[in-house]
PDB file of C-alpha atoms and ligand atoms in Angstrom:
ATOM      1  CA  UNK A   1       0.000   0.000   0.000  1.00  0.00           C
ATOM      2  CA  UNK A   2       1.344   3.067  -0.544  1.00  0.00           C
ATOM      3  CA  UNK A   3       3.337   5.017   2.321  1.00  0.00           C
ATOM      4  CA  UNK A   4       4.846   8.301   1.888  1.00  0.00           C
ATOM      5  CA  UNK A   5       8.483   7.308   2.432  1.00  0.00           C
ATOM      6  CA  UNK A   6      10.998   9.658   2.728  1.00  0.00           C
ATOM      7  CA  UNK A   7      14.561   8.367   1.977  1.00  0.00           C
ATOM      8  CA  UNK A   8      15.441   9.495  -1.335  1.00  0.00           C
ATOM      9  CA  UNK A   9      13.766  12.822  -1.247  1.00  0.00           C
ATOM     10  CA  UNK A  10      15.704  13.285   2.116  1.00  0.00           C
ATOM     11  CA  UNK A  11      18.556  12.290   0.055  1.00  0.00           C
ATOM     12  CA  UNK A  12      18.434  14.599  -2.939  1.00  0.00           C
ATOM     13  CA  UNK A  13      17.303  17.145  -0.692  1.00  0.00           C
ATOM     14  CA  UNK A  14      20.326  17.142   1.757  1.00  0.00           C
ATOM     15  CA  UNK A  15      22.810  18.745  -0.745  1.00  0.00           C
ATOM     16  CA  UNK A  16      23.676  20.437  -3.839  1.00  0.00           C
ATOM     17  CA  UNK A  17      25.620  19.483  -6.649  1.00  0.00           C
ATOM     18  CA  UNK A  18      24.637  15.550  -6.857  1.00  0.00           C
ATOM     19  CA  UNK A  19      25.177  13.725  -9.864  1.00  0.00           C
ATOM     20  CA  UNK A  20      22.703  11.342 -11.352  1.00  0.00           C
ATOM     21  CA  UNK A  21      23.456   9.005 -14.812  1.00  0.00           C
ATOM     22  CA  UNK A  22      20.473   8.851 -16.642  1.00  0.00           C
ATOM     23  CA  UNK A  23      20.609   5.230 -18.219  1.00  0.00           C
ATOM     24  CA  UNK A  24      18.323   4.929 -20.976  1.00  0.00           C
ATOM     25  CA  UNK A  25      17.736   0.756 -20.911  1.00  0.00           C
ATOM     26  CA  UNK A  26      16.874   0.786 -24.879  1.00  0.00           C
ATOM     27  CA  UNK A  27      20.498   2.310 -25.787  1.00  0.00           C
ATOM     28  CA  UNK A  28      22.092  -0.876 -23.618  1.00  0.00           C
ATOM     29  CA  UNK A  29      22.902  -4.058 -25.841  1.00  0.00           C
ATOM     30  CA  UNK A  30      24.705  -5.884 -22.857  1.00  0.00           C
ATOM     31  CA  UNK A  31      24.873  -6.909 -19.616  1.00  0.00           C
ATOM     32  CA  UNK A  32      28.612  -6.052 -20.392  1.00  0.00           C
ATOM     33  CA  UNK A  33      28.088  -2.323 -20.632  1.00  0.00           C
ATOM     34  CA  UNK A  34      26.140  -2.065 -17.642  1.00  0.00           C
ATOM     35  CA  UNK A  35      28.939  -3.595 -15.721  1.00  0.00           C
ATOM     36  CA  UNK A  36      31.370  -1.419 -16.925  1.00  0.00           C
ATOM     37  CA  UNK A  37      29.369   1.734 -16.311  1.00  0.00           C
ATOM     38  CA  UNK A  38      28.739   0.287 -12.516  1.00  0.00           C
ATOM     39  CA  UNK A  39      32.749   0.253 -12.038  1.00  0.00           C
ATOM     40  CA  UNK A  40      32.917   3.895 -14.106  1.00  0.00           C
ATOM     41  CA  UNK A  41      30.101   5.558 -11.661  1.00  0.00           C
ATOM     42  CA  UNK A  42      31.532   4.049  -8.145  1.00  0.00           C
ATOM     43  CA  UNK A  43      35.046   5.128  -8.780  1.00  0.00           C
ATOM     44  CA  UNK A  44      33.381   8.797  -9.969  1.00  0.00           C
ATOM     45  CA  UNK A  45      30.961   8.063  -6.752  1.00  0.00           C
ATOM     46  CA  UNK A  46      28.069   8.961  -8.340  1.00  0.00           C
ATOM     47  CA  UNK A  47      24.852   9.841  -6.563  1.00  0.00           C
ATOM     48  CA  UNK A  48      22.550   8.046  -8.619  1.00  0.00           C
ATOM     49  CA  UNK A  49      20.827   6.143 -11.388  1.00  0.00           C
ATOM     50  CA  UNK A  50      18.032   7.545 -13.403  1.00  0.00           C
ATOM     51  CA  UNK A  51      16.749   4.904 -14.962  1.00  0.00           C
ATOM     52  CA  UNK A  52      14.257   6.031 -18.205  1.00  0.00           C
ATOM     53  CA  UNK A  53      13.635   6.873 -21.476  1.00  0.00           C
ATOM     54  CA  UNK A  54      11.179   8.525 -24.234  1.00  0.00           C
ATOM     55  CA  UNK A  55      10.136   5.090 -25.561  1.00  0.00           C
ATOM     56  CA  UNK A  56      11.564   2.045 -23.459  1.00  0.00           C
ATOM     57  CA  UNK A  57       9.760  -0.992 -22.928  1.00  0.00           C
ATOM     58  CA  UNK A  58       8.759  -2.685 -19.623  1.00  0.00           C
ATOM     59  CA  UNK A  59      10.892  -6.187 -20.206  1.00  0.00           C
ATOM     60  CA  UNK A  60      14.069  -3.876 -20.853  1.00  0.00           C
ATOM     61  CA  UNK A  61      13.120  -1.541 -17.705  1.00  0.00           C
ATOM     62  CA  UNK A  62      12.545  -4.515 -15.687  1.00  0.00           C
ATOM     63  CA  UNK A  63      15.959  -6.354 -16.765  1.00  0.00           C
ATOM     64  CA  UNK A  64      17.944  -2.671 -16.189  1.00  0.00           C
ATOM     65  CA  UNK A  65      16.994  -1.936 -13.085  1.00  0.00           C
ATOM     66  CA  UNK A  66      17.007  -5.491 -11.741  1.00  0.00           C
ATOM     67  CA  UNK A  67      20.257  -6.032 -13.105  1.00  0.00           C
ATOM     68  CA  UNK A  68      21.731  -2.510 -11.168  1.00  0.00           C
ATOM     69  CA  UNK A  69      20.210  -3.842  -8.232  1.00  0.00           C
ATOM     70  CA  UNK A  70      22.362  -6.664  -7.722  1.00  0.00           C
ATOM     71  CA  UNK A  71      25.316  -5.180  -8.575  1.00  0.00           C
ATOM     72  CA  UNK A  72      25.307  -1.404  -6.964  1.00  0.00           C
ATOM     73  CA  UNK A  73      24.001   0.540  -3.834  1.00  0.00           C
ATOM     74  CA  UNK A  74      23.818   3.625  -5.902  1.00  0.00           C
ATOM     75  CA  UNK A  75      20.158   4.382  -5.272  1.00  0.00           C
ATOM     76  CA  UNK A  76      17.983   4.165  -8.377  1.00  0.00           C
ATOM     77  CA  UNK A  77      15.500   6.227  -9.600  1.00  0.00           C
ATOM     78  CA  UNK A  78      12.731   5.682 -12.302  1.00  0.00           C
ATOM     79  CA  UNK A  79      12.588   8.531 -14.652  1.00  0.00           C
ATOM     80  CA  UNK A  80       9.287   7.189 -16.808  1.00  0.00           C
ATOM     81  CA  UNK A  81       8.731   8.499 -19.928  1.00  0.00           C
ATOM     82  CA  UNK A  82       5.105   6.221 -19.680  1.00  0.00           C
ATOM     83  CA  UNK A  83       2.741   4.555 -17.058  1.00  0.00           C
ATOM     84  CA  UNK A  84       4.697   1.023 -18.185  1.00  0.00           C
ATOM     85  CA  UNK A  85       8.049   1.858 -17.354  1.00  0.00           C
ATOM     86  CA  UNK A  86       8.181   0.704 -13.412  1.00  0.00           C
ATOM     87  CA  UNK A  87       9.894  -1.865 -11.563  1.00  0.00           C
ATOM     88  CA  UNK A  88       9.759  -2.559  -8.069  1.00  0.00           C
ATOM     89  CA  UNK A  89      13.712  -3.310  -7.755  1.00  0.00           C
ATOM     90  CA  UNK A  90      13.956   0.505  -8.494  1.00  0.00           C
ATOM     91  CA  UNK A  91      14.402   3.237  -4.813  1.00  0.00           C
ATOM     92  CA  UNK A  92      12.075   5.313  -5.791  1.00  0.00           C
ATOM     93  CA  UNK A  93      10.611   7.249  -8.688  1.00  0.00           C
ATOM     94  CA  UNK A  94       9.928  10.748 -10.461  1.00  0.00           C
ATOM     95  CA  UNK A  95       6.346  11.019 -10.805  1.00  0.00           C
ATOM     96  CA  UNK A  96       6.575  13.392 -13.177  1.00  0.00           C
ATOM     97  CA  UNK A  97       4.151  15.872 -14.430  1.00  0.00           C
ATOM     98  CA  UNK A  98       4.769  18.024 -17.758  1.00  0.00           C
ATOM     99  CA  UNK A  99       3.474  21.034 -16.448  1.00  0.00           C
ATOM    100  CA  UNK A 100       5.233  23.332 -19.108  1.00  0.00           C
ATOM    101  CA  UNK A 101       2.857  20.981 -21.823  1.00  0.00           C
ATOM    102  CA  UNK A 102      -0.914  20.839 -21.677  1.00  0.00           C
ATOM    103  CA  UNK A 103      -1.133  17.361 -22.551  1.00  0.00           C
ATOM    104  CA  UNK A 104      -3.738  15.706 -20.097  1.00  0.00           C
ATOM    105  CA  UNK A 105      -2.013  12.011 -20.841  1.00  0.00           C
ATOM    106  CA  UNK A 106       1.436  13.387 -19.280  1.00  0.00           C
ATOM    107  CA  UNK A 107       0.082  15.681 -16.288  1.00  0.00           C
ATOM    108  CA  UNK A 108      -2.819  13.168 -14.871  1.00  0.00           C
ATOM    109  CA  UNK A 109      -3.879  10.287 -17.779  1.00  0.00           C
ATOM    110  CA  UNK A 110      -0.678   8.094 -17.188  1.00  0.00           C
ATOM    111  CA  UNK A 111      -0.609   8.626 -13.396  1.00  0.00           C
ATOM    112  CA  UNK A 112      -3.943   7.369 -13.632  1.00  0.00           C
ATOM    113  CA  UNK A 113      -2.684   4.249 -15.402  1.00  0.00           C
ATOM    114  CA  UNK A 114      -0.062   3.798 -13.097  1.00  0.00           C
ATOM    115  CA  UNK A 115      -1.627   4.680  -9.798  1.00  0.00           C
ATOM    116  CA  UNK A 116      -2.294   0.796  -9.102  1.00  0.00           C
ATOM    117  CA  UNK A 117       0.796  -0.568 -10.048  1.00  0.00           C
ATOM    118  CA  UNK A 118       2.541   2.398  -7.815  1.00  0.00           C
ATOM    119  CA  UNK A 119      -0.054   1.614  -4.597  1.00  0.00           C
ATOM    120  CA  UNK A 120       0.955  -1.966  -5.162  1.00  0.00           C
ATOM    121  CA  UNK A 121       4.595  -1.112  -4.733  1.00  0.00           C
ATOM    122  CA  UNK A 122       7.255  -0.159  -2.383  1.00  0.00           C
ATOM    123  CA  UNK A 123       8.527   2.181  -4.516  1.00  0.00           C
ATOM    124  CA  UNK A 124       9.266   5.720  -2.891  1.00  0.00           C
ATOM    125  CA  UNK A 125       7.236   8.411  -4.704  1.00  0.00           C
ATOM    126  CA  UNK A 126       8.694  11.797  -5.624  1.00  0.00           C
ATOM    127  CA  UNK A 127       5.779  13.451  -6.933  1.00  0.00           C
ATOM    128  CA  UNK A 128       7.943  16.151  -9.600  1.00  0.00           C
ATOM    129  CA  UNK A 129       7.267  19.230 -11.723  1.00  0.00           C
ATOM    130  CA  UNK A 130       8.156  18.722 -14.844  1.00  0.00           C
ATOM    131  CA  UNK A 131       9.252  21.741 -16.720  1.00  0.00           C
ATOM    132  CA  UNK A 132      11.154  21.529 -20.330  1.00  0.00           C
ATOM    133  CA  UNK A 133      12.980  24.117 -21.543  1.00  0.00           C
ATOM    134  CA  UNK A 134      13.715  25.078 -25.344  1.00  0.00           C
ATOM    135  CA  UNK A 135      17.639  23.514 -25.468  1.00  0.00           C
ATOM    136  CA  UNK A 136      17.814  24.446 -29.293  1.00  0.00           C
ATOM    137  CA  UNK A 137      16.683  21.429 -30.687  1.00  0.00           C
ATOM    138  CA  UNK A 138      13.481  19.114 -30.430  1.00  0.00           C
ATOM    139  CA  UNK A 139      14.081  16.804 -28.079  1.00  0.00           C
ATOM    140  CA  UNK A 140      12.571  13.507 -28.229  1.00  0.00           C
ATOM    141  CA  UNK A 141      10.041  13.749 -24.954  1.00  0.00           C
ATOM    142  CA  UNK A 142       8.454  17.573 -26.712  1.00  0.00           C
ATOM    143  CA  UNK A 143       7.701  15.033 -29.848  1.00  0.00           C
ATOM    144  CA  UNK A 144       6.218  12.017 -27.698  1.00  0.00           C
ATOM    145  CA  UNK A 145       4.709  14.430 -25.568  1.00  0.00           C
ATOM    146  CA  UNK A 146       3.192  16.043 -28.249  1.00  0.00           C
ATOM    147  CA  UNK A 147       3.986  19.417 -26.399  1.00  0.00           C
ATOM    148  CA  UNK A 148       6.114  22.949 -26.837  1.00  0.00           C
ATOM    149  CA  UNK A 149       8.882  23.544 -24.118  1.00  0.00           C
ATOM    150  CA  UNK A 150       8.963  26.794 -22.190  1.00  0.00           C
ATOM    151  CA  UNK A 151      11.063  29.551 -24.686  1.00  0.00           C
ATOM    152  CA  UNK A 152      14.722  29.927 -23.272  1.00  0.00           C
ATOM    153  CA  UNK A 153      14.208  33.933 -22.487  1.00  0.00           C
ATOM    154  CA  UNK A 154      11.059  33.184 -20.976  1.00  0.00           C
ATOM    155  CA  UNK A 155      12.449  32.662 -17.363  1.00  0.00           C
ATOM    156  CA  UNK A 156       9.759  34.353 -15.658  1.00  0.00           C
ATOM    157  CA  UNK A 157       6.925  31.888 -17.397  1.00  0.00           C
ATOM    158  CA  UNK A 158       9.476  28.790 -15.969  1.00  0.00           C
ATOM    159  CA  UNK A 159      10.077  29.989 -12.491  1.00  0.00           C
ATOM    160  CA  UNK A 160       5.748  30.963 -12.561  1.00  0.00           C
ATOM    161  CA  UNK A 161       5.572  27.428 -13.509  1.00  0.00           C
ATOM    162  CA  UNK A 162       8.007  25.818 -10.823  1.00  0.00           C
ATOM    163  CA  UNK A 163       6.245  28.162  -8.220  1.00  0.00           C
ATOM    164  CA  UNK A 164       2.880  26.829  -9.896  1.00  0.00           C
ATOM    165  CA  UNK A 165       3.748  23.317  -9.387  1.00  0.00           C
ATOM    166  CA  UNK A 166       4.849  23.049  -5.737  1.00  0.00           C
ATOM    167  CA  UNK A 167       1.675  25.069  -4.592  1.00  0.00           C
ATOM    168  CA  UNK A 168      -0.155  22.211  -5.866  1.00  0.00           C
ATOM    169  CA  UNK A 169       1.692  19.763  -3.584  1.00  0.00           C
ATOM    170  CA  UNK A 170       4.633  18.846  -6.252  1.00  0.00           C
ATOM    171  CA  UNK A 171       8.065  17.964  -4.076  1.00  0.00           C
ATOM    172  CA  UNK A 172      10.679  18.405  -6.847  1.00  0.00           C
ATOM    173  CA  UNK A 173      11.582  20.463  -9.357  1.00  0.00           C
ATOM    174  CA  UNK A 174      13.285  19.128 -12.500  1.00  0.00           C
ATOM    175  CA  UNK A 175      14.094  21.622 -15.374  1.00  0.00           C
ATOM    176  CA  UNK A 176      14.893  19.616 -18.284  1.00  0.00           C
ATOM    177  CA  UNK A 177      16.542  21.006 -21.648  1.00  0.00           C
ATOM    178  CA  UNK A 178      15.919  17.696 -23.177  1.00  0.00           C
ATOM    179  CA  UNK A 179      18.641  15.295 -24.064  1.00  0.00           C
ATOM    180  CA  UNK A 180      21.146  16.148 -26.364  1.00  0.00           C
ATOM    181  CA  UNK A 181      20.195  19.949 -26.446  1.00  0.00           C
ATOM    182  CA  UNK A 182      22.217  22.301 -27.561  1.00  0.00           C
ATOM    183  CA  UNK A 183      22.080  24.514 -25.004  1.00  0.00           C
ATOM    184  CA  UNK A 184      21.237  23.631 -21.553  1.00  0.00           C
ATOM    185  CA  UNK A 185      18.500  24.826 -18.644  1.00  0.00           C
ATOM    186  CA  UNK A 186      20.296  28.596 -18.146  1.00  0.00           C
ATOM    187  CA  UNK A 187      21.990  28.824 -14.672  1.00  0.00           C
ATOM    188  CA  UNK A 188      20.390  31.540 -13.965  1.00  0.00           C
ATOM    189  CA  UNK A 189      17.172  29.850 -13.964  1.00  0.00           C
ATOM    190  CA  UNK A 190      18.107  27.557 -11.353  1.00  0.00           C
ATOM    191  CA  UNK A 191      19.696  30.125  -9.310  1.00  0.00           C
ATOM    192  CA  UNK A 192      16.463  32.237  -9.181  1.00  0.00           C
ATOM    193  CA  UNK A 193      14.559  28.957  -8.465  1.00  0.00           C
ATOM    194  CA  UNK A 194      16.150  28.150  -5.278  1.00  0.00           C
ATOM    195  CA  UNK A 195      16.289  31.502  -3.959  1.00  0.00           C
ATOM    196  CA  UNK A 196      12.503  31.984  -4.584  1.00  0.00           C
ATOM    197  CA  UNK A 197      11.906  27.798  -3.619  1.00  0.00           C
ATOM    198  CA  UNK A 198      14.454  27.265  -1.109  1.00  0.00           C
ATOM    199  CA  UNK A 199      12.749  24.044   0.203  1.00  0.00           C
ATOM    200  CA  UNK A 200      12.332  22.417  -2.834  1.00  0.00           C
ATOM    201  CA  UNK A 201      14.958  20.267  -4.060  1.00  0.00           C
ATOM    202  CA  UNK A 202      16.048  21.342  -8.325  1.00  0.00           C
ATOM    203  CA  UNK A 203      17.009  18.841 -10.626  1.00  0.00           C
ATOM    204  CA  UNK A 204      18.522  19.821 -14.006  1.00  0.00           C
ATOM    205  CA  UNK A 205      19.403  17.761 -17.184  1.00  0.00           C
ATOM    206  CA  UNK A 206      19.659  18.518 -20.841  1.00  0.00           C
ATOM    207  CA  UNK A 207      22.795  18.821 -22.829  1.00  0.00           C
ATOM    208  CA  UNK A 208      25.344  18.719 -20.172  1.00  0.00           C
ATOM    209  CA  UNK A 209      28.026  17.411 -21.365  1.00  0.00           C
ATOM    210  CA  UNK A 210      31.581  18.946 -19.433  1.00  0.00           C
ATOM    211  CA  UNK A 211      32.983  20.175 -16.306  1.00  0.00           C
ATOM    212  CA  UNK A 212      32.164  23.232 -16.708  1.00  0.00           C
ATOM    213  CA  UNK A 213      28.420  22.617 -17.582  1.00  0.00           C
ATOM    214  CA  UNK A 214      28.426  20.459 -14.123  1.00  0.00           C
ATOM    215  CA  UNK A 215      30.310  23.209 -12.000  1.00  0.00           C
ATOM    216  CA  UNK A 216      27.493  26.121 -13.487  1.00  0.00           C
ATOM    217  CA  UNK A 217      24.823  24.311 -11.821  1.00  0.00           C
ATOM    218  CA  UNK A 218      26.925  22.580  -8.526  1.00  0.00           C
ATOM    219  CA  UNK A 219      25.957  25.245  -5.858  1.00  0.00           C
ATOM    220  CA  UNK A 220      22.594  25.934  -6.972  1.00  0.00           C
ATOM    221  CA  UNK A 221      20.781  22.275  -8.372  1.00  0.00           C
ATOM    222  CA  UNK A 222      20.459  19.314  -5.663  1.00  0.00           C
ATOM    223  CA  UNK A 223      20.838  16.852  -8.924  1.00  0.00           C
ATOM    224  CA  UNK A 224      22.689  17.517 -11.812  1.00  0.00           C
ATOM    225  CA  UNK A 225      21.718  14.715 -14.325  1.00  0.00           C
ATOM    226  CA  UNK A 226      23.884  13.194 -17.277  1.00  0.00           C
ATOM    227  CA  UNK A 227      22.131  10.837 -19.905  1.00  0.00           C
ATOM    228  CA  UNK A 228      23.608  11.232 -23.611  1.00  0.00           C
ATOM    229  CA  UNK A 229      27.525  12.085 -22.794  1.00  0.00           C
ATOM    230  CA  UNK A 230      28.061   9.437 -20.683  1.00  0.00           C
ATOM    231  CA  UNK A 231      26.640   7.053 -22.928  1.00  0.00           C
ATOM    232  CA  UNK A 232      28.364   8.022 -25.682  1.00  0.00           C
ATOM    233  CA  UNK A 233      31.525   8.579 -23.524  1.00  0.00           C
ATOM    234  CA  UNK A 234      31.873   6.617 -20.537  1.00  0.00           C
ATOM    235  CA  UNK A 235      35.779   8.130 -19.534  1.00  0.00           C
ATOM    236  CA  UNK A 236      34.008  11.401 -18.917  1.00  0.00           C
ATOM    237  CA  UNK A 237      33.377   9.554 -15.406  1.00  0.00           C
ATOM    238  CA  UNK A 238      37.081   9.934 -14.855  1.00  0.00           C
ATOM    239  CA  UNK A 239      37.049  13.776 -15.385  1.00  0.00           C
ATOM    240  CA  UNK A 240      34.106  13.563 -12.858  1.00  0.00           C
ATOM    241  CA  UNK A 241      36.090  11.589 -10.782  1.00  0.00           C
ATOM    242  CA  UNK A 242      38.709  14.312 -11.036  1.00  0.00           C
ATOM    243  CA  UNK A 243      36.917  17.153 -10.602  1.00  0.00           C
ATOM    244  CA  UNK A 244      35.744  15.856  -7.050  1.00  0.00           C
ATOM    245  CA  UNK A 245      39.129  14.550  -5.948  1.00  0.00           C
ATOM    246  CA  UNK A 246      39.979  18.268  -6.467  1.00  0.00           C
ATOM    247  CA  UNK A 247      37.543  19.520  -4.826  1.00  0.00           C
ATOM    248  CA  UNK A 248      37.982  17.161  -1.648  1.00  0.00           C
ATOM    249  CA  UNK A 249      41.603  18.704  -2.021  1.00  0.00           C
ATOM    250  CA  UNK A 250      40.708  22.060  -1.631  1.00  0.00           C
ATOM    251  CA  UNK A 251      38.514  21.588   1.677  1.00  0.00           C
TER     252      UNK A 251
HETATM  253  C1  1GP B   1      17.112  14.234 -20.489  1.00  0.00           C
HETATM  254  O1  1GP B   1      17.789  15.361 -18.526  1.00  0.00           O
HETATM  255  C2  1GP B   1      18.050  14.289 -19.359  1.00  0.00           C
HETATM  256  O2  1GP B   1      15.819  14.038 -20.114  1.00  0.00           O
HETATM  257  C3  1GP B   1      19.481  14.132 -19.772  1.00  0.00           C
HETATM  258  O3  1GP B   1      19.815  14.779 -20.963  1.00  0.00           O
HETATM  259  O4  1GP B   1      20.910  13.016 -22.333  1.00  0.00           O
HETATM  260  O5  1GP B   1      21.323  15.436 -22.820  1.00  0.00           O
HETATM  261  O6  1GP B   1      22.288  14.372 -20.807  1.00  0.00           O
HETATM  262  P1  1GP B   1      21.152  14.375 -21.776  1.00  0.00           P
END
């Protein structure tokens, strides 16, 4: 039956500048790969898994998340991009709703599909605004979705939006450029967020894809997420891995 557990939200919401890996399980062709990443993201100590994707099926959710379970404790996280894509091996998960689209289907319809599944479960539920932001190209959830992301100058309209979705009970924030934008979520945007939200945790993904991308968002987003660079690069762990040995240094 579902609880309102607390762990993972705790978590994300302790500190700033956490790292996630978004895995999505349709770009993984072997158990192989998943291994390697595993050994990658502990030596980088990564925060977390975010495990999702625009148009994954359940049997390759299911055999992703199962398969991270037995080999990491770096929590996992469900980022669904439909009411299918749940497993109950998985910490918790982003139930996520579009709120910069107006499609019914992704702020209520697939909840609704979901909701018995999720009640079933002992899944931890983070119930999350949504909010995409124009990252220069279409990204592949705006197409599924069938909606328009929030323009890039219009930062008032996203923070209205963020403010907008917590007053209606939502616990987390996630500004999403889409993945492989261009550009990503402005830093700015986050900034103002947590100054005008400063109890609810930010998450921000979308074309990040260096240090520098990661250290514009470290002191002001609680989860800095990496999907399409890591995939297509796996060593970029190491410069993570880098980057906070330095930082360790410097304290
Ligand atoms: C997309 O926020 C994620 O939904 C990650 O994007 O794949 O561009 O890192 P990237």
């Amino acid at each position: 039956m579902y609880r309102n557990k607390t762990e993972i939200f705790n978590r994300i919401n302790s500190q700033k500048g956490q790292i996630a890996i978004l895995i999505d399980p349709e770009k993984i062709e072997t158990d192989r790969q998943l291994s390697a990443l595993i050994s990658k993201a502990q030596a980088a100590s990564i925060d977390y898994f975010f495990i999702g994707g625009s148009t994954v099926t359940r049997k390759d959710m299911e055999h992703v998340v199962s398969y991270l379970k037995e080999n990491t404790k770096i929590p996992l996280v469900i980022f669904p991009g439909s009411s299918h894509q749940i497993s109950p091996d998985a910490d918790a998960i982003l139930l996520l709703s579009l709120l910069s689209g107006r499609n019914p289907d992704y702020l209520i319809g697939h909840h609704i599909l979901a909701s018995h599944e999720l009640h079933k479960s002992k899944l931890e539920i983070l119930p999350t605004a949504y909010i995409l932001i124009e990252g220069g190209t279409k990204s592949s959830v705006a197409y599924v979705s069938q909606t328009t992301p929030i323009p890039l100058e219009q930062e008032q309209i996203a923070l209205q939006t963020a403010i907008a979705g917590v007053m209606q009970g939502k616990k987390v924030i996630y500004f999403d450029a889409g993945s492989g934008a261009k550009n990503t979520v402005p830093p700015a945007l986050i900034e103002m967020t947590t100054h005008e939200l400063p109890d609810y945790p930010v998450i921000v993904g979308g074309g990040i894809r260096t240090i520098d991308d990661i250290q514009n968002f470290k002191n002001s987003a609680n989860v800095i997420v990496i999907g399409n660079h890591i995939e297509k690069n796996p060593e970029f762990l190491l410069d993570i891995a880098l980057m906070k040995s330095k930082e360790n240094f410097e304290f």
